[in-house]
CSV table of C-alpha atoms in Angstrom, one decimal:
chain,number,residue,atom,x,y,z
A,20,UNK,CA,0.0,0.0,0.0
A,21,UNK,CA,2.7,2.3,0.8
A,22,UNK,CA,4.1,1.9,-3.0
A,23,UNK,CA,0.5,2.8,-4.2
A,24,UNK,CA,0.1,-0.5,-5.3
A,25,UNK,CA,-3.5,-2.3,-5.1
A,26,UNK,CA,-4.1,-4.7,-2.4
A,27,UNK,CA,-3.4,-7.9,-3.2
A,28,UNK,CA,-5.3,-11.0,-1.4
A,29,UNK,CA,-3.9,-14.8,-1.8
A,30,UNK,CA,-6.6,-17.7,-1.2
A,31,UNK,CA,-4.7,-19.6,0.9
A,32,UNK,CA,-0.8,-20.6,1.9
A,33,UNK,CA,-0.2,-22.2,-0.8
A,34,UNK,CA,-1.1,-19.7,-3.2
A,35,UNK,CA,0.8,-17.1,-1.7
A,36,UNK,CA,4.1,-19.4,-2.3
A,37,UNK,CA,3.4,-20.6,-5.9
A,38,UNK,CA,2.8,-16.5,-6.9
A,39,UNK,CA,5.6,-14.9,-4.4
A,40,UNK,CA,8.1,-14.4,-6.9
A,41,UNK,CA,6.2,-12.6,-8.9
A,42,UNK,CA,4.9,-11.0,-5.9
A,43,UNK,CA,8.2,-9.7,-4.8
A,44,UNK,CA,9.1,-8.6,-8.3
A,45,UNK,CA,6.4,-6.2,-8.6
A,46,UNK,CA,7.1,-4.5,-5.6
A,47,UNK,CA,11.1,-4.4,-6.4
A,48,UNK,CA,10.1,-2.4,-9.9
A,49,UNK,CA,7.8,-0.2,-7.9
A,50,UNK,CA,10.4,0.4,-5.4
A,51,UNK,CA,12.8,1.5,-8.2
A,52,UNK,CA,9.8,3.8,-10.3
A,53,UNK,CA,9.3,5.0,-6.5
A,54,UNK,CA,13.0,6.5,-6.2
A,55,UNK,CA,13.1,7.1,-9.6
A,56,UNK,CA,10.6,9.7,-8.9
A,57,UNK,CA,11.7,11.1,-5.5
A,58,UNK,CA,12.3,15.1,-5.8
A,59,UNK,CA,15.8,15.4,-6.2
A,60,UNK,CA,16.7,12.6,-7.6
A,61,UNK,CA,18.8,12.6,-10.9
A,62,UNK,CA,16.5,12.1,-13.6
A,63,UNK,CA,19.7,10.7,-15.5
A,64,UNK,CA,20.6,8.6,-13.2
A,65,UNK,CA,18.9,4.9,-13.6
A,66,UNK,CA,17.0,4.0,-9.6
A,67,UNK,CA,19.2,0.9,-10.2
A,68,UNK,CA,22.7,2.5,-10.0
A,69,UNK,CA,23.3,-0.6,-12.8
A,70,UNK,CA,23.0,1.1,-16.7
A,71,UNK,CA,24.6,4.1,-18.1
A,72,UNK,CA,24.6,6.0,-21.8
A,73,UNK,CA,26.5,5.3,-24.2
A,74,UNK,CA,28.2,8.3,-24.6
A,75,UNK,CA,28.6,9.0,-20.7
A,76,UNK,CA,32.2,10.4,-19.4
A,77,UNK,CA,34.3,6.6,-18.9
A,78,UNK,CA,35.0,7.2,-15.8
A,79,UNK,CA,31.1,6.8,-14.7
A,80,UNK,CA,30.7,4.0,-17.2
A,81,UNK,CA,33.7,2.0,-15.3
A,82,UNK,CA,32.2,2.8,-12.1
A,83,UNK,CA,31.4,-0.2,-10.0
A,84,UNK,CA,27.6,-1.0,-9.8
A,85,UNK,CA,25.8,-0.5,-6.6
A,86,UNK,CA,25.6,-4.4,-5.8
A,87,UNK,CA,29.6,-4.4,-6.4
A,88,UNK,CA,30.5,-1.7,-3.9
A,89,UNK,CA,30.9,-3.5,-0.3
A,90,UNK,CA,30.9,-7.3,-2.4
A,91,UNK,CA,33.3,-9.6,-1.7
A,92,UNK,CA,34.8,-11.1,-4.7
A,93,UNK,CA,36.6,-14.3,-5.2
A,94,UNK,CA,38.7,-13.5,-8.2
A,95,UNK,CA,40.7,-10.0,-10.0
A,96,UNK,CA,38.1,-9.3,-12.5
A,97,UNK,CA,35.8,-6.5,-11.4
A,98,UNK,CA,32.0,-5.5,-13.3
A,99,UNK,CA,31.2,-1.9,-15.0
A,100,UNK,CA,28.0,-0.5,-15.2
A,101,UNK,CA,26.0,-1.4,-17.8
A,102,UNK,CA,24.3,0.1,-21.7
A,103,UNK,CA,20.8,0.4,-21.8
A,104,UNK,CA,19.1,-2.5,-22.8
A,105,UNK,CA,19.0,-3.0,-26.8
A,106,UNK,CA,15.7,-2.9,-28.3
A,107,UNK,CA,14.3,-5.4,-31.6
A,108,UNK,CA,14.4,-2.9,-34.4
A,109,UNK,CA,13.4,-5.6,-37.1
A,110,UNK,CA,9.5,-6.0,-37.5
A,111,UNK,CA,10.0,-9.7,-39.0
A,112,UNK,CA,11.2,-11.0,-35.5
A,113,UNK,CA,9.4,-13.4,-33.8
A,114,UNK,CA,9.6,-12.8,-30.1
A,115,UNK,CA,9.4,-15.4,-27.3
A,116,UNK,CA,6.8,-15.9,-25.1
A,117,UNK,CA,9.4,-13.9,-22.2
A,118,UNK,CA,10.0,-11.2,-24.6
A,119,UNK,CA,7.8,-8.6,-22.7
A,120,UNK,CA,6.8,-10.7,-19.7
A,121,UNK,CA,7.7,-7.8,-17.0
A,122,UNK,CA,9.7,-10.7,-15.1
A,123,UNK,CA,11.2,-11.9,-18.1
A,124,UNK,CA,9.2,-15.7,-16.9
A,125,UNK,CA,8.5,-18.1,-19.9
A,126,UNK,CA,5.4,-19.3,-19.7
A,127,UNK,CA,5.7,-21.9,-21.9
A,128,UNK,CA,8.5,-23.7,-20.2
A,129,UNK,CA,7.0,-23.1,-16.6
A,130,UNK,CA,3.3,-25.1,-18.1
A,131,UNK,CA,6.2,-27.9,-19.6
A,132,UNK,CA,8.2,-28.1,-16.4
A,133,UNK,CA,4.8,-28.5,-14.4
A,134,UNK,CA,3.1,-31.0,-17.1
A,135,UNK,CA,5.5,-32.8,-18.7
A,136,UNK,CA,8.8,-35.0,-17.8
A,137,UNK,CA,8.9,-36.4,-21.9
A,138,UNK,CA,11.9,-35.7,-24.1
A,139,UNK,CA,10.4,-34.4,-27.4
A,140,UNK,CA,11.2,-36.5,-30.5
A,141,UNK,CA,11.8,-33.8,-33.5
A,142,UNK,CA,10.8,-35.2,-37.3
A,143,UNK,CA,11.8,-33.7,-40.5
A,144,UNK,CA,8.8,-31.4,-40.5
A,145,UNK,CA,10.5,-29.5,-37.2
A,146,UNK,CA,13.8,-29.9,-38.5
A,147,UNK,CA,13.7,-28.8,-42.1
A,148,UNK,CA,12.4,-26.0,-43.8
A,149,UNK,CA,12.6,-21.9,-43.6
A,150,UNK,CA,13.1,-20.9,-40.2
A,151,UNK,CA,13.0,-24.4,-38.8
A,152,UNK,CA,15.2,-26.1,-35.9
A,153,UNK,CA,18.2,-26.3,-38.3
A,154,UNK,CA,17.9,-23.1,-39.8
A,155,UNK,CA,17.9,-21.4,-35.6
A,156,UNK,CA,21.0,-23.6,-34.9
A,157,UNK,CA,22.6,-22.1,-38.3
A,158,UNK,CA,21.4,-18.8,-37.3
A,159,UNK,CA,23.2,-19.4,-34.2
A,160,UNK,CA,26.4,-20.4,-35.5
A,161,UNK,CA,26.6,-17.3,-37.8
A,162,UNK,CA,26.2,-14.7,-35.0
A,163,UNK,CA,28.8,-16.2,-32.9
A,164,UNK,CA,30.8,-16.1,-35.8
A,165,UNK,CA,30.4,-12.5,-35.8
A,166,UNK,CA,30.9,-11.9,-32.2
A,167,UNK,CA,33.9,-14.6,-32.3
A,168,UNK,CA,35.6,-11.8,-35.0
A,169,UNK,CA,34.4,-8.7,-33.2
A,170,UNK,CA,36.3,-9.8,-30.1
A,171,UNK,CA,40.0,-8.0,-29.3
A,172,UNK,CA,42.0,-6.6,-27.2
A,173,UNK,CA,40.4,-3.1,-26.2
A,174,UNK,CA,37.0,-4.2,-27.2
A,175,UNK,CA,34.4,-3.9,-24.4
A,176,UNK,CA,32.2,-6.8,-24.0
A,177,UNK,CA,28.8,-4.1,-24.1
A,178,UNK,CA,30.6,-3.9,-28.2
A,179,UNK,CA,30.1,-8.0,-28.6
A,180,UNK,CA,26.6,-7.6,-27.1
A,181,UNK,CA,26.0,-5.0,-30.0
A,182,UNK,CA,27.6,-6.9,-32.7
A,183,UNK,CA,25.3,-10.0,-31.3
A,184,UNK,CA,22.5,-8.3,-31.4
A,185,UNK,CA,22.5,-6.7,-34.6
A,186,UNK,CA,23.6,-9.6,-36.4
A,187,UNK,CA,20.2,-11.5,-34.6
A,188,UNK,CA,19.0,-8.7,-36.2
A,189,UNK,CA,20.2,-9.0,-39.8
A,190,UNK,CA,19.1,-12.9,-39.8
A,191,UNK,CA,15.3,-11.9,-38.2
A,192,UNK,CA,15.9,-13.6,-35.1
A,193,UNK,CA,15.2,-12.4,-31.6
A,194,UNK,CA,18.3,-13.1,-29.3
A,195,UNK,CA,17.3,-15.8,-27.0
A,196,UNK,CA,18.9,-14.3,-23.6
A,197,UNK,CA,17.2,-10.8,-23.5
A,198,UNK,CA,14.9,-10.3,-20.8
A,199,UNK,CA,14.7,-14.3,-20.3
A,200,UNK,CA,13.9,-13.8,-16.7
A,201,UNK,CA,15.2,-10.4,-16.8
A,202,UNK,CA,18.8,-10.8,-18.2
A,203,UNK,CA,19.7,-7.8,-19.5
A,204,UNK,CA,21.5,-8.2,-22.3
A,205,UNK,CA,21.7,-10.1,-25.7
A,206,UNK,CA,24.7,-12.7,-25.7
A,207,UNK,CA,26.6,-14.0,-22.3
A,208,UNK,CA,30.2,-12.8,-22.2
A,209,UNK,CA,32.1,-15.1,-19.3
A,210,UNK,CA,35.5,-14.0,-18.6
A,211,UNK,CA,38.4,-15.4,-16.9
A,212,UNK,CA,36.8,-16.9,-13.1
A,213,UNK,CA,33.1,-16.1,-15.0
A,214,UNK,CA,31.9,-19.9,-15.4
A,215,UNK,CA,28.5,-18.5,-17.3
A,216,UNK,CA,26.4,-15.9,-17.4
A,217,UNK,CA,28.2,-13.1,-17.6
A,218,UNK,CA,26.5,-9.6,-18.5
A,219,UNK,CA,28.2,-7.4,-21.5
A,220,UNK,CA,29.1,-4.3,-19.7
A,221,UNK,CA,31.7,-1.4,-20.4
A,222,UNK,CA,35.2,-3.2,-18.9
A,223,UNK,CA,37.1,-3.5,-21.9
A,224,UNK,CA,38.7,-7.1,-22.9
A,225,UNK,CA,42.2,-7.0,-21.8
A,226,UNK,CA,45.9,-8.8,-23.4
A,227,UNK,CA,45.5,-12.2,-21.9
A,228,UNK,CA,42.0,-12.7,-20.9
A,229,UNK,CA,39.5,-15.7,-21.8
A,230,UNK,CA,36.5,-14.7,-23.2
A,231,UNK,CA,33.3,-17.1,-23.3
A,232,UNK,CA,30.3,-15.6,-25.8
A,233,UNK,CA,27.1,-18.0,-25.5
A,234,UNK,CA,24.9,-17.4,-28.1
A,235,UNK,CA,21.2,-18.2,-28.5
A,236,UNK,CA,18.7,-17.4,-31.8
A,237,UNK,CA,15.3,-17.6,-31.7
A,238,UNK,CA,14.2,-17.9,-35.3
A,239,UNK,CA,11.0,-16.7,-36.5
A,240,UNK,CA,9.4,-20.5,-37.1
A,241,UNK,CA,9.8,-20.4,-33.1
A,242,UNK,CA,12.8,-22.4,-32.4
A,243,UNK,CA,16.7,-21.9,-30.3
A,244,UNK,CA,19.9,-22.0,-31.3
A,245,UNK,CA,22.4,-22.5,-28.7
A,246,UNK,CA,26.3,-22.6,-28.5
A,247,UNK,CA,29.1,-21.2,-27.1
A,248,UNK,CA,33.0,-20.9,-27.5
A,249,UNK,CA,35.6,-19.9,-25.1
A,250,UNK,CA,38.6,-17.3,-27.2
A,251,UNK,CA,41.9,-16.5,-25.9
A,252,UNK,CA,42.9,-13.2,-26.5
A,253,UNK,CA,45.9,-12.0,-27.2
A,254,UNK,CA,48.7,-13.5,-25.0
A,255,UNK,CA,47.2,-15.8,-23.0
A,256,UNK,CA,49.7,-18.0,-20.5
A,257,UNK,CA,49.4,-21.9,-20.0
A,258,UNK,CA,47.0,-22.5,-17.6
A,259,UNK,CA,44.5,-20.2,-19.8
A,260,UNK,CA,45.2,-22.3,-22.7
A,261,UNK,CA,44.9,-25.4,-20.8
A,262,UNK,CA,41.9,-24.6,-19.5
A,263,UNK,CA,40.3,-24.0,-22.9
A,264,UNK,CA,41.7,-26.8,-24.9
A,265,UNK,CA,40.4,-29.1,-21.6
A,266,UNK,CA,36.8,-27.7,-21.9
A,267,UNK,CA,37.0,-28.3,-25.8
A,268,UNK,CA,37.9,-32.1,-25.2
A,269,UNK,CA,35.5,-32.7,-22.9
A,270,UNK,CA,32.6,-31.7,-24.8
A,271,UNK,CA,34.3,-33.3,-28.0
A,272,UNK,CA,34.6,-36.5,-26.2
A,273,UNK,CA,31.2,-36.4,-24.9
A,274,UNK,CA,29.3,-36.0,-28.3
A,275,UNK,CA,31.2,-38.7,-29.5
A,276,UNK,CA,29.3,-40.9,-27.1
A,277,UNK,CA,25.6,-39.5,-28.3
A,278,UNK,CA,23.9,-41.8,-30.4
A,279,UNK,CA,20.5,-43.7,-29.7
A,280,UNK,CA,20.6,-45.9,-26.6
A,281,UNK,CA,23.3,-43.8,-24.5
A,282,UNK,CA,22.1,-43.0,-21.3
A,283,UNK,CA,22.3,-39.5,-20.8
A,284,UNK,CA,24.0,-40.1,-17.2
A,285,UNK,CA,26.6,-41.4,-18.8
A,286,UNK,CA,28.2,-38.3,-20.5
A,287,UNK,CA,28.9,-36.9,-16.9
A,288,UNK,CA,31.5,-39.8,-16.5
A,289,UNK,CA,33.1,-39.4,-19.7
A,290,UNK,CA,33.8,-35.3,-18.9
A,291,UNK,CA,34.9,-36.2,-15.5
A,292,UNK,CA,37.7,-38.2,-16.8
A,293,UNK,CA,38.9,-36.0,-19.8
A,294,UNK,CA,38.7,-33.1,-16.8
A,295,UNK,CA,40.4,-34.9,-14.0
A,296,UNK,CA,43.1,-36.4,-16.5
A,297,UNK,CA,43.8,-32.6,-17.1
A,298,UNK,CA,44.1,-32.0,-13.2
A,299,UNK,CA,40.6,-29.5,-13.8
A,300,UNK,CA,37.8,-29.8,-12.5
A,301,UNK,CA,33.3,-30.2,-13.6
A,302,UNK,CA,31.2,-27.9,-12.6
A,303,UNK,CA,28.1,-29.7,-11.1
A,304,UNK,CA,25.6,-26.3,-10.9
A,305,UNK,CA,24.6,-25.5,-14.3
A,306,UNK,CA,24.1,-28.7,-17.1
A,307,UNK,CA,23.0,-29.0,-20.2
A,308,UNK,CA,19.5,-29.5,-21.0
A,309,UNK,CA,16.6,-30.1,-24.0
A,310,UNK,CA,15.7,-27.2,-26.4
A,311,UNK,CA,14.1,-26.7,-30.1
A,312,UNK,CA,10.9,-24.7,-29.5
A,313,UNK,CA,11.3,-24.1,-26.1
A,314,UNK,CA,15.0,-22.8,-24.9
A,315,UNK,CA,15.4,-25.2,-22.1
A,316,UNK,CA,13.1,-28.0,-21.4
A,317,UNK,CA,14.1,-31.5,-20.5
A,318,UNK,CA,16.1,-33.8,-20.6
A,319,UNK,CA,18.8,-32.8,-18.4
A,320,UNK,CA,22.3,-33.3,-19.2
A,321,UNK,CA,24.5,-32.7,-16.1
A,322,UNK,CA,27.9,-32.8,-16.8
A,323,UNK,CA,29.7,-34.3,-13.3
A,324,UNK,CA,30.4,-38.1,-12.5
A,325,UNK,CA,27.8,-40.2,-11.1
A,326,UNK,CA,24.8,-37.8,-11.9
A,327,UNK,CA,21.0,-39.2,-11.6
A,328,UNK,CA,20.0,-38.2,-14.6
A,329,UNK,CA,17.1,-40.1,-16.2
A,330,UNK,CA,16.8,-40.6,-19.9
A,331,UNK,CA,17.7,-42.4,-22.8
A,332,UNK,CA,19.1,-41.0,-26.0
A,333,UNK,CA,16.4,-41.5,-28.8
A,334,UNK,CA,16.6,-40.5,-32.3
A,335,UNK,CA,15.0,-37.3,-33.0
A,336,UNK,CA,16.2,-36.1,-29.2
A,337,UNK,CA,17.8,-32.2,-29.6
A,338,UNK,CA,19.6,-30.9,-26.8
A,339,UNK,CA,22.8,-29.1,-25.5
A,340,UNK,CA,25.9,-31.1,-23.9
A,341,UNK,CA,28.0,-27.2,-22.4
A,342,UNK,CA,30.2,-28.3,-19.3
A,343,UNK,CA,31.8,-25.7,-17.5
A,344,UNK,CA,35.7,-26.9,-16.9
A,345,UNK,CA,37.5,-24.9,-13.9
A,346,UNK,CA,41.5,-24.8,-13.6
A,347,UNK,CA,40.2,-25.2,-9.6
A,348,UNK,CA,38.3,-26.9,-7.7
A,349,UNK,CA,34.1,-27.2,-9.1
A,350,UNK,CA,32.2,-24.8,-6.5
A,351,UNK,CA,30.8,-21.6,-7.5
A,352,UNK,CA,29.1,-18.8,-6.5
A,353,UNK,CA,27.0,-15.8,-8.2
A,354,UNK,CA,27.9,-12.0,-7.9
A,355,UNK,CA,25.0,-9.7,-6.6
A,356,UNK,CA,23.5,-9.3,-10.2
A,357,UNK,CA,22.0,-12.4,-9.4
A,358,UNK,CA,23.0,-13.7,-12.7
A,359,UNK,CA,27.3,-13.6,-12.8
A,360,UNK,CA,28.4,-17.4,-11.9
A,361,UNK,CA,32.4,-17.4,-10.8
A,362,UNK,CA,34.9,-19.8,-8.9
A,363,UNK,CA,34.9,-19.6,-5.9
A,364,UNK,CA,38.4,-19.7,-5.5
A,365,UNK,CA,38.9,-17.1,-8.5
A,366,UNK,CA,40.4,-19.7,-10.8
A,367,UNK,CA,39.9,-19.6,-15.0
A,368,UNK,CA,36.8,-21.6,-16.2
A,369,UNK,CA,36.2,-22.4,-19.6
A,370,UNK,CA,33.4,-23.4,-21.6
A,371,UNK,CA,32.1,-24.9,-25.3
A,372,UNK,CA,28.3,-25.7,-26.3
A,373,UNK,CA,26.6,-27.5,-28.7
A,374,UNK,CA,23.1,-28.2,-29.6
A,375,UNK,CA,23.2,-31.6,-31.2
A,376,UNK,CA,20.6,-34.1,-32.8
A,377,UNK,CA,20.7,-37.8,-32.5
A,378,UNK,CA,20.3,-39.7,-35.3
A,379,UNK,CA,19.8,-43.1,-36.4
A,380,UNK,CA,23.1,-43.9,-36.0
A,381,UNK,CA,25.2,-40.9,-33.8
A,382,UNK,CA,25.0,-37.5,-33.8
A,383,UNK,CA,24.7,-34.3,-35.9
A,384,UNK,CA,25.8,-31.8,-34.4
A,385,UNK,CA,23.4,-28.8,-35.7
A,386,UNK,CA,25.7,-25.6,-34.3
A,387,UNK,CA,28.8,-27.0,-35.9
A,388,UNK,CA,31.5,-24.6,-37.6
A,389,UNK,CA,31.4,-24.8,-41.4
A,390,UNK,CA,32.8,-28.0,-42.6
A,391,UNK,CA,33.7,-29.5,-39.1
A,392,UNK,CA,30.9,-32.2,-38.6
A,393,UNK,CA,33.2,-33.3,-35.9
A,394,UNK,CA,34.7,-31.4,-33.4
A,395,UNK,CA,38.5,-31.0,-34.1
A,396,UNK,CA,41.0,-28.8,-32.0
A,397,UNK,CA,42.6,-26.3,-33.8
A,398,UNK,CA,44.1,-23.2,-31.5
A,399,UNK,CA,43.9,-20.6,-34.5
A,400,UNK,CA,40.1,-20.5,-34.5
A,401,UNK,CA,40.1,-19.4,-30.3
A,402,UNK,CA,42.9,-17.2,-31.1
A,403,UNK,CA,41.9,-13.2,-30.8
């Protein structure tokens, strides 16, 4: 009442627990419109002490954030604040059910989490044609292509976010991580300790950093794209470039095992081995899961040794295999934007992503690089 919102009245206990987030949401936003509006305030200034404009002096845009000032973090690299968010400036884009949820909730995958625990068999109707399954996975590839060559020393990672998004753009796609439960940005840029989920912001990429850019498309026959690739930049040192080449080998040694009648429990083993044989480690947190028309839905793919994961691979299946490979030990922890995920002993994680399809008799893997059907080290193409 005090915000000037309505009263709101719940019909019993249980209601009040199933709608709280969305509850408490509400009343944050209001809070922020609430300051926003104060007299005196600085009408310039965002409530959220977070965003900046683009053409603000650089010392405000490589301010800390308001989370950041009294936080304790685990590793050297520090956040910025952040561009306004990017708006879809091409009519022909489909966007997702979250696209202008005020939360940022997908509806969609809430009703399939609550209803449904079966993996989805695509056919050639979902998988061919304009706009289709294949064509979002192309889509996909192509704007991390274009992040991949936009990426350099003295670029900012707020510039990749840009080159992302306009590149969605260009190929009428909607970029899968804006506003998806209120992420602010189009791409995730993870560097250094950053295991995932790292926000674009105005800290420019420096000699010698790792750079993760996970990219999602959303193409306008309603299906994701998602995959990600972990660049060195510049003069990198050895454990960097261990790191990396152990988080390629562990994913490329894990679609080699998808085909019909793999258990999908088992791919956790297979990345614990190629991890611990490289003295890193598996992060057990964040795994890889089921998309196509929905950006995450089941099955689950966790990525650690001795997982419970239920399912068995089935022709048709589409899904991402992503583990998160840490020169440390496997815990993490998440910075105050609620979304940052680091080590928490502030050692280099790496990271590479696939979406894949099984087939009759493997895999295809649907985000692959032009003419690599099967995943192949070569340094030069992380090299920036």
């Amino acid at each position: 009442m005090q915000l000037g919102l309505p009263a709101v009245y719940f019909c019993s206990q249980e209601c009040f627990k199933g709608s709280y987030s969305q509850h408490k949401t509400i009343h944050t936003i209001a809070k922020q419109i609430a300051e926003a509006n104060r007299p005196g305030s600085h009408r310039k200034t965002p409530p959220d002490g977070i965003t900046c404009p683009v053409d603000s002096p650089l010392s405000l845009k490589l301010s800390l954030p308001t989370w950041a000032s009294n936080y304790s973090f685990t590793g050297d690299l520090r956040p910025t604040l952040l561009s306004p968010k990017r708006t879809i400036t091409n009519p022909k884009v489909r966007r997702p059910d979250y696209a202008d949820h005020f939360a940022g909730v997908s509806e969609s995958e809430q009703r399939d989490r609550a209803s449904n625990n079966n993996i989805r068999v695509y056919g050639p109707d979902e998988l061919e044609g304009e706009c289709n399954l294949r064509y979002a996975c192309a889509m996909g590839r192509e704007v991390l292509d274009e992040g991949g060559k936009a990426l350099k020393v003295g670029v900012t990672t707020d510039e990749i976010d840009r080159v992302v998004h306009e590149a969605a753009m260009e190929r009428d796609c909607y970029p899968s991580p804006l506003n998806y439960y209120n992420f602010p940005k189009s791409v995730c840029t993870s560097v250094n300790e950053v295991i995932c989920h790292g926000i674009p912001d105005y800290r420019e990429v420096q000699d010698g950093d790792i750079v993760n850019i996970d990219v999602t498309t959303y193409s306008r026959g309603g299906y994701h794209g998602d995959l990600n690739e972990t660049f060195c930049v510049g003069n990198v040192g050895s454990d960097g470039r261990h790191v990396v080449q152990t988080a390629f080998e562990c994913l490329q040694a894990a679609l080699a095992m998808v085909k019909p009648g793999t258990l999908y429990r088992d791919l956790g083993t297979t990345i614990h081995k190629v991890a611990a044989a490289n003295k890193c480690s598996v992060v057990r947190t964040y795994c890889g899961h089921g998309i196509g028309s929905l950006f995450h839905t089941a099955p689950n793919v966790p990525h650690y040794h001795k997982n419970k994961a239920k399912g068995v691979m089935k022709e048709g299946h589409v899904f991402t295999v992503e583990p998160m490979i840490n020169l440390g030990g496997p815990n993490d922890t998440t910075w105050g934007d609620n979304w940052t995920a680091v080590t928490t002993d502030g050692k280099w994680s790496a990271q590479f992503e696939h979406t894949v399809l099984v087939t009759k008799d493997g895999c295809e893997i649907l985000t692959a690089r032009e003419n690599e059907p099967v995943m192949t080290w070569n340094p030069d193409l992380v090299q920036r």
